[in-house]
């Protein structure tokens, strides 16, 4: 027996009624909250609020240290004092000493800081709690101007674009490989990508601790991975559907572009990290690090062209692929260098991870019904292992 | 003027490592374009900034500062030349006293002019360990100044560094000679003038905030004011106890030393002549650790606290000094031979504050 279908107005009422009740309940708690929650609190009138303050950015300017903080606790937090390296100092705070929940404040400390010395900034709250953050080695924070944009762009070109195109230069060689070698190359690519994927996941885990807890960074990581995986799957299906009309080579090229997008997102995250680290003075970007990134990212070029070694591609496409995969590094270094945000680093890193895992999934699927058998053969195993190994070894060169 | 003579040129300070990183990057990878970027060298504009930085718009003031005062610089037209000799090694430092340039005044008293120059310098604080010190006359500890009770002292202080400094003398002087509010800017010059009184043993040090950093980086020294009638003849030496926070932890010392070098007198014992009285001017300029101490092996010493009395003493073999405290020790070894002296905190003595007296019979 099915209920009678109500009229239009009745439908609206049925949809809105729970919301009205919810609104009433929130209003009641907002107005009479203390009375209503008293039994839960067991008669205690005041539960000490758990304060939490997240340092989002610390900049070293001439004779000034500037910290941007966010109240990541559940209540308004009031800053009462500033301690610099365990010393009470004079400073300024904008917009005010009271920071609302999830609100931001900028603390400026006039101080003749010493380059390369460690600094601990400690903000003392009105209830006497310490909220501190340490910078291991102070260095002048770059300001966004044409000169620095150019410097960061070159940095991006060196660690992102050039290595990728270098990797693409193997294309003519790869094209002449036989069936067995191709299977090996595919397995090798899977190894490379799996390493990159896990690398991105673990990097986002690291950044997670620097993101204000209310933003639920762990959930954001999962969301980034799942959503990018699903979106790229949909794109992949669309390419496949079009491919049945346009032929096999179109599908292969599509896979290459998807790999390029995945690696591009990964490199965007990498660029963010490099830019942020450079501007925070956390890394000395010596030649070793540049060489490390160059070798490491050259392997990414191989991964991009692996699917099209059979079908081939015009120079136009090769240039575009390299650009999509490599150029985001430049944008990453810009954003990371001037607007270092752990939240965005985390978002891009997890999106990149999802994209890379999706590409691995596509490649495995392309190997056909016996893909598992192919991968567990000596050729497949050695290819994957070598791919992981090459990434691991070249990764040692860029270890911080 | 920066003094960059490093005793161990093969080692790098933190600053150099950062600087080198940028250098290699410029050469190896990015080339000419990066050369346009500011180098990672010392921030010479820092001091400009601290005065010019306006209150950030929309900001509220939190806390107060000791040094909001405008920097003070004296007219240096008739100032002496800001030159200083090559810093002494620990053995030379023991017996090197700066009596200043002596001028007899019309009333029969004596004026002494000293030249002290604040200068940054990398020094070796323990074997093979270089420390980016902030020094006076390139020496840690700073030169031992010596005068007689009643002398008029003029200390000509030149700040040849990139940051504010001051000199603060313990003892009796006018308020504006105290070096706590009169900060001397980079390139600045200040004359501290006061009468040396009373006789005794004093310390002087930079009093700029953050004090911990300005003292622990090496800006401290000793002032000996002799009594008019003098003390009894003795083999005299100065020992400044201190520590070095080479890790820049800002809360503890990595090495301990007397006269600036860990284990200096273990590796090169202090030779004493058997039968000759010895007088040690002992000061404690250790930062972070609340106290330091001196313990003598194989004999005992007369202890004159702060050296301000000649008659009142205690006989002991161990003395504990708080930060900034000092005393005069007089001893005369009964037996010849090798005797240790060290802090009686084992963690200090085992990390550098330990030496040897080699008491030799005269032949």
Short mmCIF file of N, CA, C and O in Angstrom, two decimals, chain A residues 61-64 79-82 84-97 106-108 110-119 123 136-140 147-148 150-152 154-156 158 278 281-288 290-291, chain B residues 14-15 17-18 20-22 24-26 28-31 33-34 36-43 45-51 53-65 68 134 162-164 186 209-213 217 247-251:
data_model
loop_
_atom_site.label_atom_id
_atom_site.label_comp_id
_atom_site.label_asym_id
_atom_site.label_seq_id
_atom_site.Cartn_x
_atom_site.Cartn_y
_atom_site.Cartn_z
N UNK A 61 61.48 39.95 7.76
CA UNK A 61 61.66 41.17 6.98
C UNK A 61 62.79 41.97 7.64
O UNK A 61 63.17 41.67 8.76
N UNK A 62 63.30 43.00 6.97
CA UNK A 62 64.37 43.77 7.61
C UNK A 62 63.94 44.26 8.99
O UNK A 62 62.96 44.99 9.12
N UNK A 63 64.65 43.80 10.01
CA UNK A 63 64.42 44.19 11.41
C UNK A 63 62.99 43.90 11.88
O UNK A 63 62.49 44.55 12.79
N UNK A 64 62.35 42.94 11.27
CA UNK A 64 60.97 42.59 11.63
C UNK A 64 60.73 41.10 11.44
O UNK A 64 61.22 40.51 10.48
N UNK A 79 45.32 37.02 22.63
CA UNK A 79 46.78 37.05 22.77
C UNK A 79 47.14 38.14 23.76
O UNK A 79 46.74 39.29 23.62
N UNK A 80 47.92 37.77 24.78
CA UNK A 80 48.27 38.73 25.82
C UNK A 80 49.72 39.19 25.73
O UNK A 80 50.05 40.33 26.04
N UNK A 81 50.60 38.28 25.31
CA UNK A 81 52.02 38.63 25.29
C UNK A 81 52.72 37.92 24.14
O UNK A 81 52.24 36.91 23.62
N UNK A 82 53.89 38.49 23.80
CA UNK A 82 54.72 37.86 22.78
C UNK A 82 56.08 37.53 23.40
O UNK A 82 56.69 38.38 24.05
N UNK A 84 59.84 36.11 22.28
CA UNK A 84 60.71 35.75 21.17
C UNK A 84 61.97 35.13 21.77
O UNK A 84 62.64 35.78 22.59
N UNK A 85 62.27 33.90 21.38
CA UNK A 85 63.39 33.18 21.96
C UNK A 85 63.38 33.30 23.48
O UNK A 85 64.37 33.68 24.10
N UNK A 86 62.24 33.00 24.06
CA UNK A 86 62.11 32.93 25.51
C UNK A 86 62.25 34.30 26.19
O UNK A 86 62.55 34.39 27.37
N UNK A 87 62.06 35.38 25.42
CA UNK A 87 62.19 36.73 25.99
C UNK A 87 60.91 37.51 25.70
O UNK A 87 60.41 37.50 24.58
N UNK A 88 60.39 38.17 26.72
CA UNK A 88 59.20 38.99 26.53
C UNK A 88 59.56 40.21 25.68
O UNK A 88 60.49 40.94 26.00
N UNK A 89 58.84 40.42 24.57
CA UNK A 89 59.17 41.52 23.67
C UNK A 89 57.92 42.34 23.35
O UNK A 89 56.79 41.93 23.59
N UNK A 90 58.19 43.51 22.77
CA UNK A 90 57.11 44.38 22.32
C UNK A 90 56.77 44.01 20.87
O UNK A 90 57.65 43.70 20.09
N UNK A 91 55.49 44.05 20.54
CA UNK A 91 55.11 43.73 19.19
C UNK A 91 53.75 44.31 18.85
O UNK A 91 53.17 45.07 19.65
N UNK A 92 53.26 44.00 17.67
CA UNK A 92 51.97 44.50 17.23
C UNK A 92 51.13 43.35 16.72
O UNK A 92 51.65 42.37 16.19
N UNK A 93 49.82 43.49 16.89
CA UNK A 93 48.95 42.44 16.37
C UNK A 93 47.76 43.08 15.65
O UNK A 93 47.18 44.05 16.14
N UNK A 94 47.47 42.55 14.47
CA UNK A 94 46.34 43.07 13.68
C UNK A 94 45.44 41.89 13.30
O UNK A 94 45.94 40.82 13.02
N UNK A 95 44.13 42.03 13.25
CA UNK A 95 43.38 43.25 13.56
C UNK A 95 43.26 43.53 15.04
O UNK A 95 42.98 44.66 15.42
N UNK A 96 43.42 42.59 15.94
CA UNK A 96 43.31 42.84 17.37
C UNK A 96 43.78 41.65 18.16
O UNK A 96 44.13 40.61 17.59
N UNK A 97 43.80 41.81 19.49
CA UNK A 97 44.31 40.73 20.32
C UNK A 97 43.34 39.56 20.41
O UNK A 97 43.74 38.45 20.70
N UNK A 106 47.74 38.83 12.41
CA UNK A 106 49.12 39.03 11.99
C UNK A 106 49.89 39.68 13.13
O UNK A 106 49.52 40.74 13.61
N UNK A 107 50.93 38.99 13.56
CA UNK A 107 51.76 39.49 14.66
C UNK A 107 53.07 40.01 14.08
O UNK A 107 53.75 39.31 13.34
N UNK A 108 53.37 41.27 14.37
CA UNK A 108 54.61 41.87 13.88
C UNK A 108 55.53 42.16 15.06
O UNK A 108 55.12 42.82 16.01
N UNK A 110 59.09 43.87 15.96
CA UNK A 110 60.29 44.58 15.54
C UNK A 110 61.49 43.94 16.23
O UNK A 110 61.52 43.88 17.46
N UNK A 111 62.41 43.41 15.47
CA UNK A 111 63.55 42.75 16.10
C UNK A 111 64.72 42.69 15.12
O UNK A 111 64.54 42.34 13.96
N UNK A 112 65.89 42.99 15.63
CA UNK A 112 67.09 42.95 14.80
C UNK A 112 67.58 41.51 14.76
O UNK A 112 68.58 41.16 15.36
N UNK A 113 66.84 40.68 14.05
CA UNK A 113 67.13 39.24 14.03
C UNK A 113 68.46 38.94 13.34
O UNK A 113 68.94 39.71 12.51
N UNK A 114 69.01 37.81 13.71
CA UNK A 114 70.32 37.42 13.20
C UNK A 114 70.15 36.30 12.19
O UNK A 114 69.51 35.29 12.47
N UNK A 115 70.71 36.51 11.02
CA UNK A 115 70.55 35.51 9.96
C UNK A 115 71.12 34.16 10.37
O UNK A 115 72.16 34.09 11.02
N UNK A 116 70.41 33.11 9.99
CA UNK A 116 70.79 31.71 10.22
C UNK A 116 70.62 31.27 11.67
O UNK A 116 70.85 30.12 11.99
N UNK A 117 70.21 32.16 12.55
CA UNK A 117 69.94 31.76 13.93
C UNK A 117 68.53 31.18 14.01
O UNK A 117 67.65 31.58 13.26
N UNK A 118 68.33 30.24 14.94
CA UNK A 118 66.96 29.74 15.13
C UNK A 118 66.12 30.73 15.93
O UNK A 118 66.64 31.45 16.78
N UNK A 119 64.83 30.77 15.64
CA UNK A 119 63.93 31.66 16.38
C UNK A 119 62.67 30.93 16.79
O UNK A 119 62.07 30.22 15.98
N UNK A 123 53.40 32.86 21.50
CA UNK A 123 52.31 33.76 21.84
C UNK A 123 51.64 33.26 23.10
O UNK A 123 51.27 32.08 23.19
N UNK A 136 64.04 27.12 12.14
CA UNK A 136 65.38 26.61 12.42
C UNK A 136 66.49 27.57 12.04
O UNK A 136 67.49 27.69 12.73
N UNK A 137 66.31 28.26 10.92
CA UNK A 137 67.35 29.20 10.48
C UNK A 137 66.68 30.40 9.82
O UNK A 137 66.04 30.25 8.78
N UNK A 138 66.82 31.55 10.43
CA UNK A 138 66.19 32.75 9.90
C UNK A 138 66.85 33.18 8.59
O UNK A 138 68.07 33.13 8.46
N UNK A 139 66.04 33.56 7.61
CA UNK A 139 66.56 34.09 6.35
C UNK A 139 65.55 35.10 5.83
O UNK A 139 64.35 34.94 6.02
N UNK A 140 66.06 36.12 5.17
CA UNK A 140 65.21 37.18 4.65
C UNK A 140 64.16 36.58 3.70
O UNK A 140 64.50 35.86 2.77
N UNK A 147 61.78 40.44 -10.34
CA UNK A 147 63.05 39.74 -10.23
C UNK A 147 62.86 38.35 -9.62
O UNK A 147 63.35 37.35 -10.11
N UNK A 148 62.07 38.33 -8.52
CA UNK A 148 61.87 37.05 -7.85
C UNK A 148 60.97 36.12 -8.65
O UNK A 148 61.15 34.91 -8.65
N UNK A 150 60.97 35.95 -11.80
CA UNK A 150 61.87 35.39 -12.80
C UNK A 150 62.74 34.30 -12.19
O UNK A 150 62.94 33.23 -12.78
N UNK A 151 63.23 34.56 -11.01
CA UNK A 151 64.08 33.58 -10.33
C UNK A 151 63.31 32.29 -10.10
O UNK A 151 63.78 31.19 -10.40
N UNK A 152 62.09 32.43 -9.59
CA UNK A 152 61.28 31.24 -9.31
C UNK A 152 60.88 30.53 -10.60
O UNK A 152 60.82 29.31 -10.65
N UNK A 154 62.63 30.42 -13.34
CA UNK A 154 63.81 29.67 -13.78
C UNK A 154 63.99 28.41 -12.95
O UNK A 154 64.32 27.34 -13.46
N UNK A 155 63.73 28.56 -11.66
CA UNK A 155 63.81 27.42 -10.75
C UNK A 155 62.86 26.32 -11.22
O UNK A 155 63.22 25.15 -11.33
N UNK A 156 61.62 26.74 -11.57
CA UNK A 156 60.62 25.80 -12.06
C UNK A 156 61.04 25.16 -13.36
O UNK A 156 60.88 23.96 -13.57
N UNK A 158 64.06 24.67 -14.40
CA UNK A 158 65.16 23.74 -14.17
C UNK A 158 64.73 22.45 -13.52
O UNK A 158 65.20 21.38 -13.87
N UNK A 278 62.12 27.37 -0.09
CA UNK A 278 63.14 28.35 -0.46
C UNK A 278 62.88 29.68 0.24
O UNK A 278 63.78 30.29 0.82
N UNK A 281 63.63 29.67 3.81
CA UNK A 281 65.03 29.43 4.12
C UNK A 281 65.25 28.03 4.67
O UNK A 281 66.25 27.76 5.29
N UNK A 282 64.28 27.14 4.45
CA UNK A 282 64.40 25.80 5.01
C UNK A 282 65.38 24.94 4.22
O UNK A 282 65.93 23.99 4.74
N UNK A 283 65.58 25.25 2.96
CA UNK A 283 66.56 24.49 2.18
C UNK A 283 67.55 25.43 1.52
O UNK A 283 67.20 26.51 1.08
N UNK A 284 68.77 25.00 1.49
CA UNK A 284 69.76 25.70 0.69
C UNK A 284 69.72 25.02 -0.66
O UNK A 284 70.06 23.86 -0.80
N UNK A 285 69.23 25.73 -1.68
CA UNK A 285 69.05 25.11 -2.99
C UNK A 285 70.39 25.03 -3.70
O UNK A 285 70.67 25.80 -4.61
N UNK A 286 71.18 24.11 -3.27
CA UNK A 286 72.49 23.94 -3.88
C UNK A 286 72.38 23.18 -5.18
O UNK A 286 71.32 22.70 -5.56
N UNK A 287 73.53 23.06 -5.85
CA UNK A 287 73.54 22.37 -7.13
C UNK A 287 73.10 20.92 -6.99
O UNK A 287 72.43 20.38 -7.86
N UNK A 288 73.43 20.30 -5.86
CA UNK A 288 73.08 18.90 -5.64
C UNK A 288 71.57 18.71 -5.73
O UNK A 288 71.08 17.78 -6.36
N UNK A 290 69.39 20.65 -7.25
CA UNK A 290 68.95 20.89 -8.62
C UNK A 290 69.23 19.64 -9.47
O UNK A 290 68.36 19.17 -10.21
N UNK A 291 70.43 19.09 -9.33
CA UNK A 291 70.79 17.89 -10.09
C UNK A 291 69.83 16.76 -9.72
O UNK A 291 69.33 16.04 -10.58
N UNK B 14 77.11 28.39 10.05
CA UNK B 14 75.78 28.23 9.47
C UNK B 14 75.56 29.24 8.35
O UNK B 14 75.04 28.93 7.30
N UNK B 15 75.96 30.47 8.63
CA UNK B 15 75.74 31.53 7.66
C UNK B 15 76.44 31.19 6.36
O UNK B 15 75.88 31.34 5.29
N UNK B 17 77.23 28.26 5.19
CA UNK B 17 76.58 27.15 4.50
C UNK B 17 75.39 27.66 3.68
O UNK B 17 75.24 27.35 2.51
N UNK B 18 74.59 28.50 4.30
CA UNK B 18 73.45 29.08 3.58
C UNK B 18 73.94 29.88 2.39
O UNK B 18 73.42 29.78 1.30
N UNK B 20 76.76 29.65 0.81
CA UNK B 20 77.34 28.79 -0.21
C UNK B 20 76.26 28.14 -1.04
O UNK B 20 76.39 28.01 -2.24
N UNK B 21 75.21 27.71 -0.37
CA UNK B 21 74.10 27.07 -1.07
C UNK B 21 73.61 27.96 -2.18
O UNK B 21 73.46 27.54 -3.32
N UNK B 22 73.39 29.21 -1.85
CA UNK B 22 72.90 30.15 -2.85
C UNK B 22 73.94 30.34 -3.93
O UNK B 22 73.64 30.43 -5.10
N UNK B 24 76.31 28.25 -4.99
CA UNK B 24 76.40 27.11 -5.89
C UNK B 24 75.20 27.08 -6.83
O UNK B 24 75.32 26.80 -8.02
N UNK B 25 74.04 27.41 -6.28
CA UNK B 25 72.83 27.44 -7.10
C UNK B 25 73.02 28.40 -8.26
O UNK B 25 72.73 28.08 -9.40
N UNK B 26 73.54 29.58 -7.93
CA UNK B 26 73.72 30.60 -8.96
C UNK B 26 74.66 30.10 -10.03
O UNK B 26 74.39 30.24 -11.22
N UNK B 28 75.80 26.83 -10.60
CA UNK B 28 75.57 25.53 -11.19
C UNK B 28 74.31 25.43 -11.99
O UNK B 28 74.24 24.74 -12.98
N UNK B 29 73.30 26.11 -11.60
CA UNK B 29 72.01 25.84 -12.22
C UNK B 29 71.37 27.05 -12.86
O UNK B 29 71.09 27.05 -14.06
N UNK B 30 71.13 28.05 -12.11
CA UNK B 30 70.27 29.09 -12.63
C UNK B 30 71.04 30.21 -13.30
O UNK B 30 70.50 30.95 -14.11
N UNK B 31 72.31 30.28 -12.96
CA UNK B 31 73.15 31.20 -13.69
C UNK B 31 72.92 32.64 -13.36
O UNK B 31 72.56 33.00 -12.25
N UNK B 33 70.78 34.89 -13.82
CA UNK B 33 69.54 35.47 -13.31
C UNK B 33 69.49 35.49 -11.79
O UNK B 33 69.05 36.46 -11.19
N UNK B 34 69.97 34.39 -11.18
CA UNK B 34 69.90 34.33 -9.72
C UNK B 34 70.86 35.31 -9.08
O UNK B 34 70.67 35.72 -7.95
N UNK B 36 71.04 38.14 -9.58
CA UNK B 36 70.28 39.36 -9.32
C UNK B 36 69.61 39.32 -7.96
O UNK B 36 69.34 40.35 -7.35
N UNK B 37 69.34 38.09 -7.49
CA UNK B 37 68.64 37.95 -6.21
C UNK B 37 69.54 38.40 -5.07
O UNK B 37 70.75 38.30 -5.17
N UNK B 38 68.94 38.92 -3.99
CA UNK B 38 69.76 39.35 -2.87
C UNK B 38 70.55 38.17 -2.33
O UNK B 38 70.02 37.08 -2.23
N UNK B 39 71.80 38.40 -2.00
CA UNK B 39 72.62 37.31 -1.47
C UNK B 39 72.20 37.05 -0.03
O UNK B 39 71.54 37.86 0.61
N UNK B 40 72.62 35.89 0.47
CA UNK B 40 72.24 35.53 1.84
C UNK B 40 73.23 36.09 2.85
O UNK B 40 73.39 35.57 3.92
N UNK B 41 73.93 37.17 2.50
CA UNK B 41 74.90 37.72 3.42
C UNK B 41 74.18 38.48 4.52
O UNK B 41 72.97 38.65 4.51
N UNK B 42 74.95 38.96 5.51
CA UNK B 42 74.35 39.61 6.67
C UNK B 42 73.43 40.75 6.25
O UNK B 42 73.66 41.45 5.27
N UNK B 43 72.36 40.89 7.02
CA UNK B 43 71.33 41.86 6.69
C UNK B 43 71.76 43.25 7.14
O UNK B 43 71.59 43.60 8.30
N UNK B 45 70.72 46.08 6.25
CA UNK B 45 69.67 47.09 6.34
C UNK B 45 68.80 46.88 7.56
O UNK B 45 67.89 47.65 7.82
N UNK B 46 69.09 45.79 8.32
CA UNK B 46 68.24 45.45 9.47
C UNK B 46 68.07 46.64 10.39
O UNK B 46 66.98 46.95 10.84
N UNK B 47 69.20 47.28 10.68
CA UNK B 47 69.14 48.33 11.67
C UNK B 47 68.39 49.55 11.19
O UNK B 47 67.74 50.24 11.97
N UNK B 48 68.48 49.79 9.91
CA UNK B 48 67.69 50.87 9.32
C UNK B 48 66.22 50.61 9.62
O UNK B 48 65.50 51.47 10.07
N UNK B 49 65.86 49.35 9.34
CA UNK B 49 64.46 48.96 9.43
C UNK B 49 63.86 49.16 10.79
O UNK B 49 62.74 49.62 10.92
N UNK B 50 64.62 48.85 11.84
CA UNK B 50 64.04 48.85 13.17
C UNK B 50 63.58 50.25 13.56
O UNK B 50 62.63 50.41 14.30
N UNK B 51 64.25 51.26 13.01
CA UNK B 51 63.83 52.62 13.32
C UNK B 51 62.75 53.10 12.36
O UNK B 51 61.88 53.88 12.72
N UNK B 53 60.59 51.15 10.60
CA UNK B 53 59.36 50.38 10.54
C UNK B 53 58.24 51.09 11.29
O UNK B 53 58.29 51.24 12.50
N UNK B 54 57.21 51.51 10.58
CA UNK B 54 56.09 52.13 11.29
C UNK B 54 55.23 51.05 11.91
O UNK B 54 55.39 49.87 11.61
N UNK B 55 54.33 51.43 12.78
CA UNK B 55 53.40 50.47 13.36
C UNK B 55 52.53 49.94 12.23
O UNK B 55 51.95 50.72 11.46
N UNK B 56 52.44 48.62 12.06
CA UNK B 56 51.62 48.10 10.96
C UNK B 56 50.18 48.61 11.10
O UNK B 56 49.64 48.62 12.20
N UNK B 57 49.58 49.02 9.98
CA UNK B 57 48.23 49.59 10.04
C UNK B 57 47.24 48.63 10.67
O UNK B 57 47.28 47.42 10.43
N UNK B 58 46.36 49.18 11.48
CA UNK B 58 45.31 48.36 12.09
C UNK B 58 45.81 47.50 13.23
O UNK B 58 45.10 46.61 13.67
N UNK B 59 47.03 47.75 13.70
CA UNK B 59 47.60 46.89 14.73
C UNK B 59 47.41 47.46 16.13
O UNK B 59 47.25 48.66 16.31
N UNK B 60 47.48 46.56 17.09
CA UNK B 60 47.41 46.91 18.49
C UNK B 60 48.77 46.58 19.09
O UNK B 60 49.39 45.59 18.71
N UNK B 61 49.25 47.41 20.02
CA UNK B 61 50.54 47.16 20.65
C UNK B 61 50.39 46.10 21.73
O UNK B 61 49.45 46.10 22.49
N UNK B 62 51.34 45.17 21.76
CA UNK B 62 51.40 44.20 22.85
C UNK B 62 52.78 44.30 23.49
O UNK B 62 53.79 44.26 22.79
N UNK B 63 52.84 44.43 24.81
CA UNK B 63 54.11 44.41 25.53
C UNK B 63 54.88 45.72 25.41
O UNK B 63 54.42 46.69 24.82
N UNK B 64 56.07 45.73 26.01
CA UNK B 64 56.93 46.91 25.98
C UNK B 64 58.36 46.46 25.79
O UNK B 64 58.69 45.31 26.03
N UNK B 65 59.20 47.38 25.30
CA UNK B 65 60.59 47.03 25.06
C UNK B 65 61.50 47.88 25.92
O UNK B 65 61.17 49.01 26.25
N UNK B 68 63.49 51.06 23.43
CA UNK B 68 62.77 51.90 22.49
C UNK B 68 63.51 53.22 22.26
O UNK B 68 63.16 53.99 21.38
N UNK B 134 80.40 37.37 18.60
CA UNK B 134 80.35 38.82 18.61
C UNK B 134 81.40 39.23 19.63
O UNK B 134 81.27 38.90 20.82
N UNK B 162 76.95 45.06 12.49
CA UNK B 162 75.72 45.43 11.79
C UNK B 162 74.53 45.57 12.73
O UNK B 162 73.42 45.81 12.30
N UNK B 163 74.77 45.42 14.06
CA UNK B 163 73.64 45.55 14.98
C UNK B 163 74.00 46.39 16.20
O UNK B 163 75.17 46.65 16.47
N UNK B 164 72.97 46.81 16.93
CA UNK B 164 73.15 47.66 18.11
C UNK B 164 73.91 46.92 19.21
O UNK B 164 73.70 45.72 19.42
N UNK B 186 75.10 50.62 14.74
CA UNK B 186 76.20 50.22 13.86
C UNK B 186 76.96 51.46 13.38
O UNK B 186 76.34 52.43 12.97
N UNK B 209 69.44 44.02 24.32
CA UNK B 209 68.55 42.86 24.27
C UNK B 209 68.57 42.27 22.85
O UNK B 209 68.75 43.01 21.89
N UNK B 210 68.38 40.96 22.72
CA UNK B 210 68.24 39.96 23.78
C UNK B 210 69.58 39.73 24.49
O UNK B 210 70.55 39.32 23.85
N UNK B 211 69.55 39.98 25.79
CA UNK B 211 70.77 39.95 26.58
C UNK B 211 71.48 38.61 26.50
O UNK B 211 72.69 38.53 26.40
N UNK B 212 70.69 37.54 26.56
CA UNK B 212 71.25 36.20 26.51
C UNK B 212 72.16 36.03 25.31
O UNK B 212 73.25 35.50 25.38
N UNK B 213 71.65 36.50 24.16
CA UNK B 213 72.40 36.34 22.92
C UNK B 213 73.63 37.24 22.92
O UNK B 213 74.73 36.82 22.57
N UNK B 217 77.20 35.33 23.03
CA UNK B 217 77.98 35.37 21.79
C UNK B 217 79.41 35.86 22.00
O UNK B 217 80.21 35.87 21.07
N UNK B 247 75.24 25.30 19.35
CA UNK B 247 74.04 24.80 18.69
C UNK B 247 72.97 25.87 18.53
O UNK B 247 71.91 25.62 17.96
N UNK B 248 73.24 27.07 19.09
CA UNK B 248 72.28 28.18 19.07
C UNK B 248 70.94 27.75 19.67
O UNK B 248 69.88 28.11 19.18
N UNK B 249 71.02 26.95 20.72
CA UNK B 249 69.79 26.45 21.34
C UNK B 249 69.10 27.54 22.14
O UNK B 249 67.92 27.45 22.43
N UNK B 250 69.84 28.57 22.52
CA UNK B 250 69.32 29.69 23.32
C UNK B 250 68.94 29.27 24.73
O UNK B 250 68.34 30.05 25.47
N UNK B 251 69.26 28.05 25.14
CA UNK B 251 68.95 27.67 26.51
C UNK B 251 70.01 26.81 27.19
O UNK B 251 69.85 26.45 28.35
#
